[in-house]
CSV table of C-alpha atoms in Angstrom, one decimal:
chain,number,residue,atom,x,y,z
D,5,MET,CA,41.4,27.7,-36.8
D,6,GLN,CA,40.2,29.5,-33.8
D,7,ASP,CA,41.7,31.5,-31.0
D,8,ALA,CA,39.9,29.8,-28.0
D,9,PRO,CA,41.0,26.4,-26.9
D,10,LEU,CA,39.3,23.6,-28.8
D,11,LYS,CA,36.4,22.2,-26.9
D,12,PRO,CA,35.7,18.4,-27.0
D,13,PHE,CA,32.6,17.3,-28.9
D,14,ARG,CA,29.4,16.8,-26.7
D,15,PHE,CA,25.9,16.1,-27.9
D,16,ALA,CA,24.8,18.6,-25.2
D,17,ASP,CA,26.6,21.4,-27.1
D,18,ALA,CA,24.8,20.4,-30.3
D,19,ALA,CA,21.4,20.7,-28.5
D,20,ARG,CA,22.4,24.0,-27.0
D,21,MET,CA,23.4,25.5,-30.3
D,22,VAL,CA,20.2,24.3,-32.0
D,23,ARG,CA,18.1,25.8,-29.1
D,24,ALA,CA,20.0,29.1,-29.5
D,25,GLY,CA,19.2,29.2,-33.2
D,26,VAL,CA,22.8,28.8,-34.3
D,27,PRO,CA,23.0,27.2,-37.7
D,28,VAL,CA,25.3,24.1,-37.1
D,29,ALA,CA,26.3,21.0,-38.9
D,30,MET,CA,27.5,17.8,-37.3
D,31,VAL,CA,30.3,16.0,-39.1
D,32,THR,CA,30.8,12.3,-38.3
D,33,ILE,CA,33.5,9.8,-39.5
D,34,VAL,CA,31.3,7.0,-40.6
D,35,GLU,CA,33.9,4.7,-42.2
D,36,VAL,CA,37.7,4.4,-42.3
D,37,LYS,CA,39.8,2.3,-44.7
D,38,GLY,CA,43.5,2.2,-44.2
D,39,SER,CA,45.3,4.8,-42.1
D,40,ALA,CA,43.5,7.9,-41.0
D,41,PRO,CA,43.9,10.6,-38.3
D,42,ARG,CA,40.8,9.4,-36.3
D,43,GLU,CA,38.5,6.4,-36.0
D,44,ALA,CA,34.9,5.9,-37.1
D,45,GLY,CA,32.3,7.5,-34.8
D,46,ILE,CA,34.4,10.6,-34.1
D,47,ARG,CA,32.4,13.9,-34.5
D,48,MET,CA,32.7,17.6,-34.7
D,49,LEU,CA,30.3,20.5,-34.8
D,50,VAL,CA,30.8,23.3,-37.4
D,51,SER,CA,29.0,26.7,-37.3
D,52,ALA,CA,29.8,29.8,-39.4
D,53,ASP,CA,32.5,30.9,-37.0
D,54,ASP,CA,33.1,28.1,-34.5
D,55,LEU,CA,34.3,24.5,-34.2
D,56,VAL,CA,33.6,22.0,-31.4
D,57,GLY,CA,35.5,18.8,-31.4
D,58,THR,CA,38.0,17.5,-34.0
D,59,ILE,CA,38.1,14.7,-36.6
D,60,GLY,CA,41.9,14.8,-36.7
D,61,GLY,CA,43.0,18.2,-37.7
D,62,GLY,CA,45.0,19.0,-40.9
D,63,HIS,CA,43.6,19.0,-44.4
D,64,LEU,CA,40.8,16.5,-43.6
D,65,GLU,CA,39.4,18.7,-40.9
D,66,TRP,CA,39.6,21.8,-43.1
D,67,ARG,CA,37.9,20.0,-46.0
D,68,GLY,CA,35.2,18.8,-43.6
D,69,MET,CA,34.7,22.4,-42.3
D,70,ASP,CA,34.4,23.8,-45.9
D,71,ILE,CA,31.8,21.2,-46.9
D,72,ALA,CA,29.8,21.8,-43.7
D,73,ARG,CA,29.8,25.5,-44.2
D,74,GLU,CA,28.8,25.2,-47.8
D,75,MET,CA,25.8,23.0,-46.7
D,76,LEU,CA,24.8,25.5,-44.0
D,77,ALA,CA,24.9,28.3,-46.6
D,78,ARG,CA,22.8,26.3,-49.1
D,79,GLY,CA,20.5,24.7,-46.6
D,80,GLU,CA,21.5,21.2,-47.7
D,81,PRO,CA,20.3,18.8,-44.9
D,82,ARG,CA,22.5,15.7,-45.3
D,83,ARG,CA,25.4,14.3,-47.3
D,84,ILE,CA,28.0,11.5,-47.4
D,85,GLU,CA,31.5,12.4,-48.8
D,86,ARG,CA,34.2,10.0,-49.6
D,87,ILE,CA,37.7,11.5,-49.1
D,88,PRO,CA,40.9,9.8,-50.1
D,89,LEU,CA,43.5,11.3,-47.8
D,90,GLY,CA,46.5,10.9,-50.1
D,91,PRO,CA,45.3,11.8,-53.6
D,92,ALA,CA,42.7,14.4,-52.5
D,93,LEU,CA,44.4,16.1,-49.6
D,94,GLY,CA,48.0,15.1,-49.8
D,95,GLN,CA,48.0,13.7,-46.3
D,96,CYS,CA,50.6,11.0,-45.5
D,97,CYS,CA,48.0,8.8,-43.8
D,98,GLY,CA,47.0,7.4,-47.2
D,99,GLY,CA,43.6,5.9,-46.1
D,100,VAL,CA,40.1,6.7,-47.2
D,101,VAL,CA,37.6,8.4,-45.0
D,102,GLN,CA,33.8,8.6,-45.4
D,103,LEU,CA,32.3,11.7,-43.7
D,104,ALA,CA,28.6,12.1,-42.9
D,105,PHE,CA,27.3,15.7,-42.8
D,106,GLU,CA,24.1,16.6,-41.0
D,107,VAL,CA,22.7,20.1,-40.7
D,108,LEU,CA,20.9,20.1,-37.3
D,109,GLY,CA,17.6,21.7,-36.6
D,110,GLN,CA,14.7,21.7,-34.2
D,111,ALA,CA,13.6,18.2,-35.4
D,112,ASP,CA,16.9,16.8,-34.1
D,113,LEU,CA,16.3,17.9,-30.5
D,114,ALA,CA,14.3,14.8,-29.8
D,115,TRP,CA,17.2,12.4,-30.4
D,116,LEU,CA,19.8,14.8,-29.0
D,117,ASP,CA,17.9,15.0,-25.7
D,118,ALA,CA,17.4,11.3,-25.8
D,119,VAL,CA,21.2,10.8,-26.1
D,120,GLU,CA,21.7,12.9,-23.0
D,121,ARG,CA,19.1,10.9,-21.0
D,122,ASN,CA,20.4,7.6,-22.1
D,123,PHE,CA,24.0,8.5,-21.4
D,124,ALA,CA,23.2,9.7,-18.0
D,125,ALA,CA,21.6,6.3,-17.3
D,126,GLN,CA,24.6,4.5,-19.0
D,127,ARG,CA,22.4,3.3,-21.8
D,128,ALA,CA,23.2,3.1,-25.5
D,129,LEU,CA,21.0,4.7,-28.2
D,130,GLN,CA,20.7,3.7,-31.9
D,131,ARG,CA,19.9,6.1,-34.7
D,132,GLN,CA,18.6,5.2,-38.1
D,133,VAL,CA,19.7,8.0,-40.4
D,134,PRO,CA,18.1,7.8,-43.9
D,135,ALA,CA,19.6,9.5,-46.9
D,136,SER,CA,16.7,12.0,-46.6
D,137,GLY,CA,13.8,12.3,-44.2
D,138,ALA,CA,13.4,12.1,-40.5
D,139,VAL,CA,15.9,10.4,-38.2
D,140,THR,CA,14.5,7.6,-36.0
D,141,PHE,CA,16.0,6.4,-32.8
D,142,CYS,CA,15.5,3.9,-29.9
D,143,ASP,CA,17.2,2.5,-26.9
D,144,SER,CA,19.7,0.0,-28.0
D,145,ARG,CA,20.7,-3.4,-26.7
D,146,ALA,CA,23.7,-3.3,-29.0
D,147,VAL,CA,27.0,-3.0,-27.1
D,148,LEU,CA,29.4,-2.1,-29.8
D,149,ALA,CA,29.6,1.6,-30.6
D,150,GLY,CA,30.0,2.5,-34.3
D,151,VAL,CA,28.5,3.4,-37.6
D,152,THR,CA,27.2,1.1,-40.3
D,153,LEU,CA,27.0,2.7,-43.7
D,154,GLU,CA,24.6,1.4,-46.3
D,155,ALA,CA,24.9,1.6,-50.1
D,156,ASP,CA,21.9,3.9,-50.4
D,157,GLY,CA,23.6,6.6,-48.3
D,158,SER,CA,21.8,5.8,-45.1
D,159,TRP,CA,23.5,4.8,-42.0
D,160,THR,CA,22.9,3.2,-38.5
D,161,ASP,CA,24.6,5.1,-35.7
D,162,THR,CA,25.0,3.3,-32.4
D,163,LEU,CA,25.9,5.7,-29.6
D,164,VAL,CA,27.4,4.3,-26.4
D,165,PRO,CA,28.3,6.3,-23.4
D,166,ASP,CA,32.0,6.5,-22.9
D,167,THR,CA,32.3,9.8,-21.0
D,168,MET,CA,34.2,9.5,-17.7
D,169,HIS,CA,32.3,10.7,-14.7
D,170,VAL,CA,35.0,11.9,-12.3
D,171,VAL,CA,34.2,12.6,-8.6
D,172,LEU,CA,37.1,14.8,-7.3
D,173,PHE,CA,37.3,15.4,-3.6
D,174,GLY,CA,39.5,18.3,-2.7
D,175,ALA,CA,40.0,21.9,-4.1
D,176,GLY,CA,43.7,22.3,-3.2
D,177,HIS,CA,46.5,23.0,-5.7
D,178,VAL,CA,46.4,19.6,-7.3
D,179,GLY,CA,42.6,19.7,-7.5
D,180,HIS,CA,42.7,23.0,-9.4
D,181,ALA,CA,45.4,21.7,-11.7
D,182,LEU,CA,43.3,18.5,-12.4
D,183,VAL,CA,40.2,20.5,-13.3
D,184,LYS,CA,42.1,22.6,-15.9
D,185,VAL,CA,43.1,19.4,-17.7
D,186,LEU,CA,39.8,17.5,-17.3
D,187,ALA,CA,37.9,20.5,-18.6
D,188,THR,CA,39.3,19.7,-22.1
D,189,LEU,CA,38.5,16.0,-22.1
D,190,PRO,CA,35.3,14.0,-22.7
D,191,CYS,CA,34.3,13.8,-19.0
D,192,ARG,CA,32.0,15.3,-16.4
D,193,VAL,CA,33.6,16.3,-13.1
D,194,HIS,CA,31.8,16.6,-9.8
D,195,TRP,CA,34.2,18.6,-7.7
D,196,VAL,CA,33.6,18.5,-4.0
D,197,ASP,CA,35.1,20.4,-1.1
D,198,GLU,CA,33.9,21.6,2.3
D,199,ARG,CA,35.2,25.1,1.6
D,200,ASP,CA,33.2,27.0,-1.1
D,201,THR,CA,35.7,29.9,-1.2
D,202,LEU,CA,38.2,27.7,-2.9
D,203,PHE,CA,36.2,27.1,-6.1
D,204,PRO,CA,37.0,29.6,-8.9
D,205,GLY,CA,34.3,31.3,-10.9
D,206,GLY,CA,33.5,30.7,-14.5
D,207,LEU,CA,33.9,26.9,-14.5
D,208,PRO,CA,33.5,25.1,-17.8
D,209,ASP,CA,30.2,23.4,-18.5
D,210,ASN,CA,31.5,19.9,-17.7
D,211,ILE,CA,32.7,20.9,-14.2
D,212,GLU,CA,30.2,21.0,-11.4
D,213,ALA,CA,31.4,22.3,-8.0
D,214,GLU,CA,29.7,21.5,-4.8
D,215,ALA,CA,30.6,22.8,-1.3
D,216,SER,CA,29.4,20.1,1.1
D,217,ASP,CA,29.6,19.5,4.8
D,218,THR,CA,29.1,15.8,4.2
D,219,PRO,CA,31.2,14.9,1.2
D,220,GLU,CA,31.0,11.2,2.1
D,221,ALA,CA,27.3,11.4,1.1
D,222,VAL,CA,28.4,12.2,-2.5
D,223,VAL,CA,30.1,8.8,-2.8
D,224,ALA,CA,26.8,7.0,-2.5
D,225,GLN,CA,25.1,9.3,-4.9
D,226,ALA,CA,27.7,8.9,-7.7
D,227,PRO,CA,26.7,6.9,-10.8
D,228,GLY,CA,28.1,3.4,-11.4
D,229,GLY,CA,31.4,3.5,-13.3
D,230,SER,CA,32.6,6.7,-11.6
D,231,TYR,CA,36.3,7.6,-11.3
D,232,PHE,CA,36.9,8.6,-7.7
D,233,LEU,CA,39.8,10.9,-6.8
D,234,VAL,CA,40.5,11.6,-3.1
D,235,MET,CA,42.8,14.5,-2.2
D,236,THR,CA,41.2,16.6,0.5
D,237,HIS,CA,42.9,18.8,3.1
D,238,SER,CA,42.3,16.3,5.9
D,239,HIS,CA,43.7,12.8,6.3
D,240,ALA,CA,40.8,11.9,8.5
D,241,LEU,CA,38.3,12.9,5.8
D,242,ASP,CA,40.4,11.1,3.2
D,243,GLN,CA,40.1,7.9,5.2
D,244,THR,CA,36.4,8.3,5.6
D,245,LEU,CA,36.0,8.8,1.9
D,246,CYS,CA,38.1,5.8,1.1
D,247,GLU,CA,36.0,3.6,3.4
D,248,GLU,CA,32.8,4.8,1.8
D,249,ILE,CA,34.2,4.2,-1.8
D,250,LEU,CA,35.3,0.7,-0.9
D,251,LYS,CA,31.7,-0.1,0.2
D,252,ARG,CA,30.9,0.1,-3.5
D,253,THR,CA,31.9,-2.5,-6.1
D,254,ASP,CA,31.0,-0.6,-9.3
D,255,PHE,CA,33.6,2.2,-9.7
D,256,ALA,CA,35.9,2.4,-12.7
D,257,TYR,CA,38.8,3.9,-10.8
D,258,PHE,CA,39.6,4.8,-7.2
D,259,GLY,CA,42.7,6.9,-6.5
D,260,LEU,CA,44.0,8.3,-3.2
D,261,ILE,CA,46.7,11.0,-3.3
D,262,GLY,CA,49.8,10.2,-1.2
D,263,SER,CA,52.8,8.1,-0.7
D,264,LYS,CA,53.3,4.4,-0.1
D,265,THR,CA,53.6,5.2,3.6
D,266,LYS,CA,50.2,6.9,3.6
D,267,ARG,CA,48.7,3.9,1.8
D,268,ALA,CA,50.1,1.5,4.4
D,269,ARG,CA,48.7,3.5,7.3
D,270,PHE,CA,45.3,3.8,5.6
D,271,GLU,CA,45.2,0.1,4.9
D,272,HIS,CA,45.9,-0.7,8.5
D,273,ARG,CA,43.3,1.7,9.8
D,274,MET,CA,40.6,0.5,7.3
D,275,ALA,CA,41.3,-3.1,8.2
D,276,GLU,CA,40.7,-2.2,11.9
D,277,HIS,CA,37.3,-0.6,10.7
D,278,GLY,CA,36.2,-3.8,9.1
D,279,ILE,CA,37.2,-3.2,5.4
D,280,ASP,CA,38.2,-6.5,3.8
D,281,PRO,CA,42.0,-6.3,3.0
D,282,ALA,CA,41.3,-8.1,-0.3
D,283,ARG,CA,39.6,-4.9,-1.5
D,284,PHE,CA,42.8,-2.7,-1.0
D,285,ALA,CA,44.1,-3.7,-4.4
D,286,GLU,CA,41.3,-1.7,-5.9
D,287,MET,CA,42.7,1.5,-4.4
D,288,THR,CA,45.4,3.3,-6.4
D,289,CYS,CA,47.9,5.0,-4.2
D,290,PRO,CA,50.2,6.7,-5.1
D,291,MET,CA,48.3,7.9,-8.1
D,292,GLY,CA,49.5,8.6,-11.6
D,293,VAL,CA,51.5,6.9,-14.3
D,294,PRO,CA,54.9,5.7,-13.1
D,295,GLY,CA,58.1,7.5,-14.1
D,296,ILE,CA,57.0,11.1,-13.3
D,297,THR,CA,58.6,12.2,-10.1
D,298,ASP,CA,58.1,15.9,-10.2
D,299,LYS,CA,55.7,17.0,-7.4
D,300,ALA,CA,54.5,20.2,-8.9
D,301,PRO,CA,50.7,20.2,-9.0
D,302,ALA,CA,50.5,20.5,-12.7
D,303,MET,CA,52.9,17.6,-13.1
D,304,ILE,CA,50.9,15.4,-10.7
D,305,ALA,CA,47.7,16.3,-12.5
D,306,VAL,CA,49.0,15.3,-15.9
D,307,ALA,CA,50.3,12.0,-14.4
D,308,ILE,CA,46.9,11.3,-12.8
D,309,VAL,CA,44.9,12.2,-15.9
D,310,ALA,CA,47.1,9.9,-18.0
D,311,GLN,CA,46.3,7.1,-15.7
D,312,LEU,CA,42.6,7.8,-15.9
D,313,LEU,CA,42.8,7.7,-19.7
D,314,GLN,CA,44.6,4.4,-19.6
D,315,VAL,CA,41.7,3.0,-17.5
D,316,ARG,CA,39.2,4.5,-20.0
D,317,GLU,CA,41.0,2.9,-22.9
D,318,GLN,CA,40.8,-0.5,-21.2
D,319,ARG,CA,37.1,-0.1,-20.6
D,320,LEU,CA,36.5,1.0,-24.2
D,321,ALA,CA,38.5,-2.0,-25.4
D,322,ALA,CA,36.3,-4.3,-23.3
D,323,LEU,CA,33.2,-2.5,-24.8
D,324,ARG,CA,34.5,-3.1,-28.4
D,325,ALA,CA,35.1,-6.7,-27.5
D,326,GLY,CA,31.4,-7.0,-26.6
D,327,ARG,CA,31.7,-7.3,-22.8
D,328,THR,CA,28.6,-5.4,-21.5
D,329,GLU,CA,30.2,-4.5,-18.2
D,330,ALA,CA,32.1,-1.8,-20.1
D,331,VAL,CA,28.7,-0.1,-20.7
D,332,HIS,CA,26.8,-1.1,-17.6
D,333,PRO,CA,29.4,-1.1,-14.8
């Protein structure tokens, strides 16, 4: 499909392509009946020679790309397409998928930019997309993300921020391995170390590196719902960061790299510094899903990312159940 690694869908990429004058279509799964490769609300961007995101791969994705490129060639602005996966495409899923196609242009920058602002503030945004004409949007009090398709071909699109904000302290071997994996996922990474020479050049757009003499100050500035990962070159700095993180009560995840012995020592020292021992259960140490014992940096990174994704799934499940703390940590 393309030689470069597939990039995850981001609304910021859609805005960037529109501003650059690249003809691009957004493809959204608006409804799923039965079994399908992906769920409603999943999107991808299609240009003449590029693809950002995926709606599940296989024949469904190829068909979506073909329709999107036909629309770009003809200048067709918007369309809903019903695709039975078995009869039409020969896929074994057997369900039926409704795809919405939108050719994006300058008029869409208003809502695309609004999405970025709202997501940065952990707020939802709701779009009203008519069968033809201008898209309207507003801040949404709705909690559940999803798409509601109407009989006239219009739809309501509720966009809820679910991107992980990862604050990674430490640019050692495991930190580098983590960044390589996180760069491919729907997340933003604030990568912090005292030593600026350790950061590689050409970082992906969703990775921000910061060389800081006071990394503990970054903890207070991080948004609510952040995923904190502590793995610096200094145990003393690790402990300082742990104490600063435990002063907060709004993080999604807090992990400290190390062994059970390191955890016990840190808990003892933090208790001496006045940290309530009842809070220690909120610190994950050792990090990573159980059952992976290999200590190679890449192996550790995969185990940690798998654990972050488990937490993300739990938070999204809470969001789908209508519990607002999943959106406003």
